[in-house]
Short mmCIF file of N, CA and C in Angstrom, two decimals:
data_model
loop_
_atom_site.label_atom_id
_atom_site.label_comp_id
_atom_site.label_asym_id
_atom_site.label_seq_id
_atom_site.Cartn_x
_atom_site.Cartn_y
_atom_site.Cartn_z
N ASP D 270 1.99 20.38 -25.34
CA ASP D 270 1.37 21.19 -26.43
C ASP D 270 2.43 21.54 -27.44
N ALA D 271 2.08 21.41 -28.73
CA ALA D 271 2.91 21.83 -29.88
C ALA D 271 2.07 22.63 -30.82
N TYR D 272 2.47 23.96 -30.95
CA TYR D 272 1.74 24.80 -31.83
C TYR D 272 0.25 24.87 -31.49
N GLY D 273 -0.13 24.75 -30.20
CA GLY D 273 -1.52 24.79 -29.75
C GLY D 273 -2.29 23.50 -29.80
N PHE D 274 -1.57 22.43 -30.22
CA PHE D 274 -2.25 21.15 -30.25
C PHE D 274 -1.69 20.21 -29.13
N ALA D 275 -2.57 19.56 -28.41
CA ALA D 275 -2.13 18.56 -27.46
C ALA D 275 -1.61 17.34 -28.23
N VAL D 276 -0.41 16.84 -27.84
CA VAL D 276 0.21 15.77 -28.59
C VAL D 276 0.51 14.63 -27.69
N SER D 277 0.20 13.40 -28.22
CA SER D 277 0.58 12.17 -27.56
C SER D 277 1.40 11.38 -28.58
N HIS D 278 2.27 10.50 -28.07
CA HIS D 278 3.20 9.74 -28.92
C HIS D 278 3.08 8.27 -28.68
N ALA D 279 3.09 7.46 -29.65
CA ALA D 279 3.06 6.03 -29.48
C ALA D 279 4.34 5.45 -30.16
N ALA D 280 4.92 4.43 -29.55
CA ALA D 280 6.14 3.81 -30.03
C ALA D 280 5.94 2.93 -31.28
N ASP D 281 4.74 2.39 -31.46
CA ASP D 281 4.51 1.48 -32.57
C ASP D 281 3.00 1.46 -32.95
N GLY D 282 2.67 0.70 -33.95
CA GLY D 282 1.28 0.75 -34.42
C GLY D 282 0.27 0.25 -33.42
N VAL D 283 0.61 -0.92 -32.74
CA VAL D 283 -0.30 -1.51 -31.78
C VAL D 283 -0.56 -0.45 -30.63
N GLN D 284 0.49 0.15 -30.11
CA GLN D 284 0.34 1.17 -29.08
C GLN D 284 -0.50 2.32 -29.58
N GLY D 285 -0.27 2.73 -30.82
CA GLY D 285 -1.03 3.85 -31.38
C GLY D 285 -2.53 3.55 -31.44
N VAL D 286 -2.86 2.32 -31.86
CA VAL D 286 -4.27 1.94 -31.89
C VAL D 286 -4.89 1.94 -30.48
N GLU D 287 -4.10 1.41 -29.52
CA GLU D 287 -4.60 1.37 -28.11
C GLU D 287 -4.80 2.77 -27.60
N MET D 288 -3.84 3.66 -27.88
CA MET D 288 -3.94 5.05 -27.38
C MET D 288 -5.15 5.76 -28.06
N ALA D 289 -5.32 5.58 -29.32
CA ALA D 289 -6.44 6.25 -30.01
C ALA D 289 -7.80 5.68 -29.45
N SER D 290 -7.81 4.43 -29.20
CA SER D 290 -9.05 3.82 -28.66
C SER D 290 -9.43 4.34 -27.28
N SER D 291 -8.39 4.64 -26.49
CA SER D 291 -8.66 5.15 -25.11
C SER D 291 -8.89 6.63 -25.02
N SER D 292 -8.28 7.41 -25.99
CA SER D 292 -8.32 8.84 -25.86
C SER D 292 -9.16 9.53 -27.01
N ALA D 293 -9.50 8.78 -28.05
CA ALA D 293 -10.28 9.33 -29.16
C ALA D 293 -9.83 10.74 -29.61
N PRO D 294 -8.57 10.81 -30.12
CA PRO D 294 -8.12 12.16 -30.56
C PRO D 294 -8.87 12.65 -31.77
N ASP D 295 -8.74 13.96 -32.06
CA ASP D 295 -9.38 14.57 -33.24
C ASP D 295 -8.64 14.07 -34.47
N VAL D 296 -7.37 13.89 -34.42
CA VAL D 296 -6.57 13.58 -35.57
C VAL D 296 -5.39 12.72 -35.14
N ALA D 297 -4.98 11.81 -36.01
CA ALA D 297 -3.81 10.96 -35.75
C ALA D 297 -2.85 11.06 -36.92
N LEU D 298 -1.58 11.32 -36.66
CA LEU D 298 -0.56 11.32 -37.65
C LEU D 298 0.02 9.94 -37.59
N VAL D 299 0.02 9.15 -38.68
CA VAL D 299 0.46 7.79 -38.69
C VAL D 299 1.51 7.59 -39.70
N ASP D 300 2.72 7.16 -39.26
CA ASP D 300 3.79 6.78 -40.21
C ASP D 300 3.32 5.43 -40.84
N ILE D 301 3.62 5.26 -42.11
CA ILE D 301 3.26 3.98 -42.70
C ILE D 301 4.23 2.92 -42.32
N GLY D 302 5.50 3.22 -42.20
CA GLY D 302 6.50 2.23 -41.89
C GLY D 302 6.73 2.05 -40.37
N LEU D 303 5.75 1.50 -39.68
CA LEU D 303 5.81 1.34 -38.23
C LEU D 303 6.27 -0.03 -37.88
N PRO D 304 6.91 -0.19 -36.74
CA PRO D 304 7.22 -1.58 -36.21
C PRO D 304 5.92 -2.24 -35.77
N GLY D 305 5.88 -3.53 -35.77
CA GLY D 305 4.68 -4.26 -35.32
C GLY D 305 3.70 -4.35 -36.49
N ILE D 306 2.67 -3.50 -36.45
CA ILE D 306 1.71 -3.41 -37.57
C ILE D 306 2.02 -2.09 -38.32
N ASP D 307 1.89 -2.13 -39.62
CA ASP D 307 2.13 -0.94 -40.37
C ASP D 307 1.02 0.06 -40.31
N GLY D 308 1.23 1.26 -40.88
CA GLY D 308 0.29 2.34 -40.83
C GLY D 308 -1.06 1.96 -41.50
N TYR D 309 -0.96 1.15 -42.59
CA TYR D 309 -2.19 0.73 -43.28
C TYR D 309 -3.11 -0.07 -42.31
N GLU D 310 -2.46 -0.99 -41.54
CA GLU D 310 -3.24 -1.78 -40.60
C GLU D 310 -3.73 -0.93 -39.42
N VAL D 311 -2.95 0.02 -39.01
CA VAL D 311 -3.44 1.00 -38.00
C VAL D 311 -4.73 1.68 -38.46
N ALA D 312 -4.70 2.17 -39.68
CA ALA D 312 -5.88 2.82 -40.26
C ALA D 312 -7.10 1.91 -40.34
N ARG D 313 -6.88 0.71 -40.81
CA ARG D 313 -7.98 -0.26 -40.89
C ARG D 313 -8.57 -0.58 -39.56
N ARG D 314 -7.77 -0.73 -38.56
CA ARG D 314 -8.28 -1.10 -37.22
C ARG D 314 -9.01 0.16 -36.62
N LEU D 315 -8.50 1.33 -36.81
CA LEU D 315 -9.18 2.53 -36.28
C LEU D 315 -10.48 2.72 -36.96
N ARG D 316 -10.56 2.48 -38.26
CA ARG D 316 -11.82 2.68 -39.03
C ARG D 316 -12.86 1.61 -38.64
N LYS D 317 -12.46 0.44 -38.23
CA LYS D 317 -13.34 -0.61 -37.87
C LYS D 317 -14.02 -0.37 -36.49
N ASP D 318 -13.30 0.31 -35.59
CA ASP D 318 -13.77 0.46 -34.25
C ASP D 318 -14.66 1.75 -34.16
N PRO D 319 -15.93 1.59 -33.68
CA PRO D 319 -16.85 2.75 -33.60
C PRO D 319 -16.25 3.86 -32.80
N ALA D 320 -15.39 3.60 -31.76
CA ALA D 320 -14.83 4.62 -30.96
C ALA D 320 -13.83 5.49 -31.67
N THR D 321 -13.23 5.00 -32.72
CA THR D 321 -12.19 5.74 -33.41
C THR D 321 -12.53 5.98 -34.91
N ARG D 322 -13.66 5.55 -35.33
CA ARG D 322 -14.06 5.62 -36.72
C ARG D 322 -13.95 7.02 -37.29
N ARG D 323 -14.23 8.00 -36.46
CA ARG D 323 -14.30 9.42 -36.99
C ARG D 323 -13.00 10.19 -36.77
N VAL D 324 -11.95 9.54 -36.25
CA VAL D 324 -10.69 10.21 -36.09
C VAL D 324 -10.13 10.53 -37.46
N LYS D 325 -9.70 11.77 -37.64
CA LYS D 325 -9.07 12.13 -38.94
C LYS D 325 -7.70 11.53 -38.96
N LEU D 326 -7.36 10.87 -40.00
CA LEU D 326 -6.07 10.12 -40.13
C LEU D 326 -5.22 10.74 -41.25
N ILE D 327 -4.02 11.07 -40.86
CA ILE D 327 -3.04 11.67 -41.80
C ILE D 327 -1.84 10.69 -41.93
N ALA D 328 -1.64 10.20 -43.11
CA ALA D 328 -0.54 9.27 -43.38
C ALA D 328 0.72 10.13 -43.60
N LEU D 329 1.84 9.66 -42.97
CA LEU D 329 3.09 10.22 -43.27
C LEU D 329 3.97 9.13 -43.87
N THR D 330 4.51 9.39 -45.01
CA THR D 330 5.26 8.32 -45.72
C THR D 330 6.36 8.93 -46.61
N GLY D 331 7.36 8.14 -46.88
CA GLY D 331 8.42 8.57 -47.78
C GLY D 331 8.07 8.30 -49.24
N TYR D 332 6.88 7.63 -49.42
CA TYR D 332 6.48 7.21 -50.77
C TYR D 332 5.40 8.08 -51.29
N GLY D 333 5.68 8.71 -52.45
CA GLY D 333 4.66 9.66 -52.99
C GLY D 333 4.09 9.36 -54.35
N LEU D 334 4.25 8.10 -54.82
CA LEU D 334 3.70 7.80 -56.14
C LEU D 334 2.15 7.69 -56.04
N ALA D 335 1.47 7.73 -57.19
CA ALA D 335 -0.01 7.64 -57.21
C ALA D 335 -0.42 6.30 -56.59
N GLU D 336 0.28 5.28 -56.78
CA GLU D 336 -0.10 3.93 -56.19
C GLU D 336 -0.01 4.02 -54.70
N ASP D 337 0.99 4.75 -54.15
CA ASP D 337 1.11 4.90 -52.66
C ASP D 337 -0.07 5.72 -52.13
N GLN D 338 -0.43 6.71 -52.84
CA GLN D 338 -1.57 7.56 -52.35
C GLN D 338 -2.91 6.76 -52.39
N ARG D 339 -3.06 5.92 -53.45
CA ARG D 339 -4.24 5.08 -53.55
C ARG D 339 -4.30 4.13 -52.38
N ARG D 340 -3.17 3.48 -52.06
CA ARG D 340 -3.11 2.50 -50.93
C ARG D 340 -3.50 3.19 -49.62
N VAL D 341 -2.95 4.40 -49.43
CA VAL D 341 -3.26 5.22 -48.20
C VAL D 341 -4.74 5.50 -48.07
N LEU D 342 -5.37 5.97 -49.15
CA LEU D 342 -6.75 6.30 -49.17
C LEU D 342 -7.63 5.11 -48.95
N GLU D 343 -7.30 3.99 -49.62
CA GLU D 343 -8.03 2.74 -49.50
C GLU D 343 -8.00 2.19 -48.06
N ALA D 344 -6.90 2.43 -47.34
CA ALA D 344 -6.77 1.94 -45.97
C ALA D 344 -7.62 2.76 -45.05
N GLY D 345 -8.07 3.93 -45.42
CA GLY D 345 -8.94 4.78 -44.65
C GLY D 345 -8.37 6.08 -44.23
N PHE D 346 -7.25 6.46 -44.70
CA PHE D 346 -6.65 7.77 -44.32
C PHE D 346 -7.41 8.89 -45.05
N ASP D 347 -7.41 10.07 -44.40
CA ASP D 347 -7.99 11.25 -44.97
C ASP D 347 -7.07 12.09 -45.80
N LEU D 348 -5.81 12.06 -45.39
CA LEU D 348 -4.74 12.82 -46.11
C LEU D 348 -3.44 11.96 -46.25
N HIS D 349 -2.66 12.35 -47.22
CA HIS D 349 -1.40 11.63 -47.47
C HIS D 349 -0.32 12.71 -47.58
N LEU D 350 0.62 12.71 -46.64
CA LEU D 350 1.74 13.65 -46.65
C LEU D 350 3.05 12.86 -46.94
N VAL D 351 3.84 13.42 -47.82
CA VAL D 351 5.11 12.75 -48.20
C VAL D 351 6.25 13.43 -47.46
N LYS D 352 7.08 12.63 -46.78
CA LYS D 352 8.23 13.15 -46.05
C LYS D 352 9.30 13.65 -47.04
N PRO D 353 10.09 14.61 -46.69
CA PRO D 353 10.01 15.40 -45.55
C PRO D 353 8.86 16.35 -45.54
N VAL D 354 8.22 16.53 -44.43
CA VAL D 354 7.03 17.43 -44.28
C VAL D 354 7.46 18.66 -43.48
N SER D 355 7.20 19.81 -44.07
CA SER D 355 7.54 21.08 -43.36
C SER D 355 6.57 21.30 -42.26
N ILE D 356 6.89 22.17 -41.32
CA ILE D 356 5.98 22.47 -40.26
C ILE D 356 4.77 23.18 -40.82
N ASP D 357 4.96 23.99 -41.88
CA ASP D 357 3.79 24.71 -42.53
C ASP D 357 2.85 23.70 -43.14
N GLN D 358 3.37 22.68 -43.82
CA GLN D 358 2.56 21.66 -44.43
C GLN D 358 1.83 20.88 -43.33
N LEU D 359 2.49 20.58 -42.29
CA LEU D 359 1.83 19.85 -41.22
C LEU D 359 0.72 20.70 -40.57
N LEU D 360 0.97 21.92 -40.29
CA LEU D 360 -0.02 22.79 -39.67
C LEU D 360 -1.21 22.96 -40.61
N ASP D 361 -1.00 23.10 -41.88
CA ASP D 361 -2.06 23.20 -42.88
C ASP D 361 -2.93 21.92 -42.87
N ALA D 362 -2.31 20.80 -42.82
CA ALA D 362 -3.01 19.53 -42.82
C ALA D 362 -3.82 19.37 -41.52
N LEU D 363 -3.22 19.70 -40.41
CA LEU D 363 -3.92 19.67 -39.13
C LEU D 363 -5.12 20.63 -39.11
N GLY D 364 -4.85 21.84 -39.60
CA GLY D 364 -5.93 22.84 -39.68
C GLY D 364 -7.10 22.41 -40.55
N SER D 365 -6.80 21.59 -41.65
CA SER D 365 -7.85 21.21 -42.55
C SER D 365 -8.68 20.08 -41.86
N CYS D 366 -8.04 19.38 -40.93
CA CYS D 366 -8.77 18.31 -40.23
C CYS D 366 -9.49 18.73 -38.99
N VAL D 367 -8.94 19.74 -38.26
CA VAL D 367 -9.53 20.19 -37.06
C VAL D 367 -9.44 21.75 -36.98
N PRO D 368 -10.14 22.42 -37.83
CA PRO D 368 -10.04 23.90 -37.83
C PRO D 368 -10.30 24.54 -36.53
N MET D 369 -11.22 24.03 -35.76
CA MET D 369 -11.49 24.64 -34.43
C MET D 369 -10.36 24.52 -33.47
N ALA D 370 -9.60 23.41 -33.55
CA ALA D 370 -8.45 23.25 -32.67
C ALA D 370 -7.37 24.28 -32.90
N ALA D 371 -7.24 24.62 -34.16
CA ALA D 371 -6.18 25.63 -34.53
C ALA D 371 -6.51 27.01 -33.97
N GLU D 372 -7.76 27.30 -33.73
CA GLU D 372 -8.19 28.59 -33.26
C GLU D 372 -8.21 28.72 -31.71
N LYS D 373 -8.01 27.60 -31.04
CA LYS D 373 -8.06 27.66 -29.57
C LYS D 373 -6.88 28.36 -29.01
#
């Protein structure tokens, strides 16, 4: 548990997709620059799968230009956070995706 949220960690994009498919989390924080498949591909695969289609996806990236945000949203992410992300920004983003979880 971290700040009241149950947390799982994946080492790369393929493992993240597999974990999301088996556990169907409420929200997934996805780094864009992942080994194996990048965060854009993770989002596309999760959006294609009926089991993970509704998972809220938050992109974490060092790139904050309008073009970067457009690519993130086109890939299927719900939110785009630019690193470094403060704990307050992260908690706000999580709360906007899963408000009930923040109240548990």
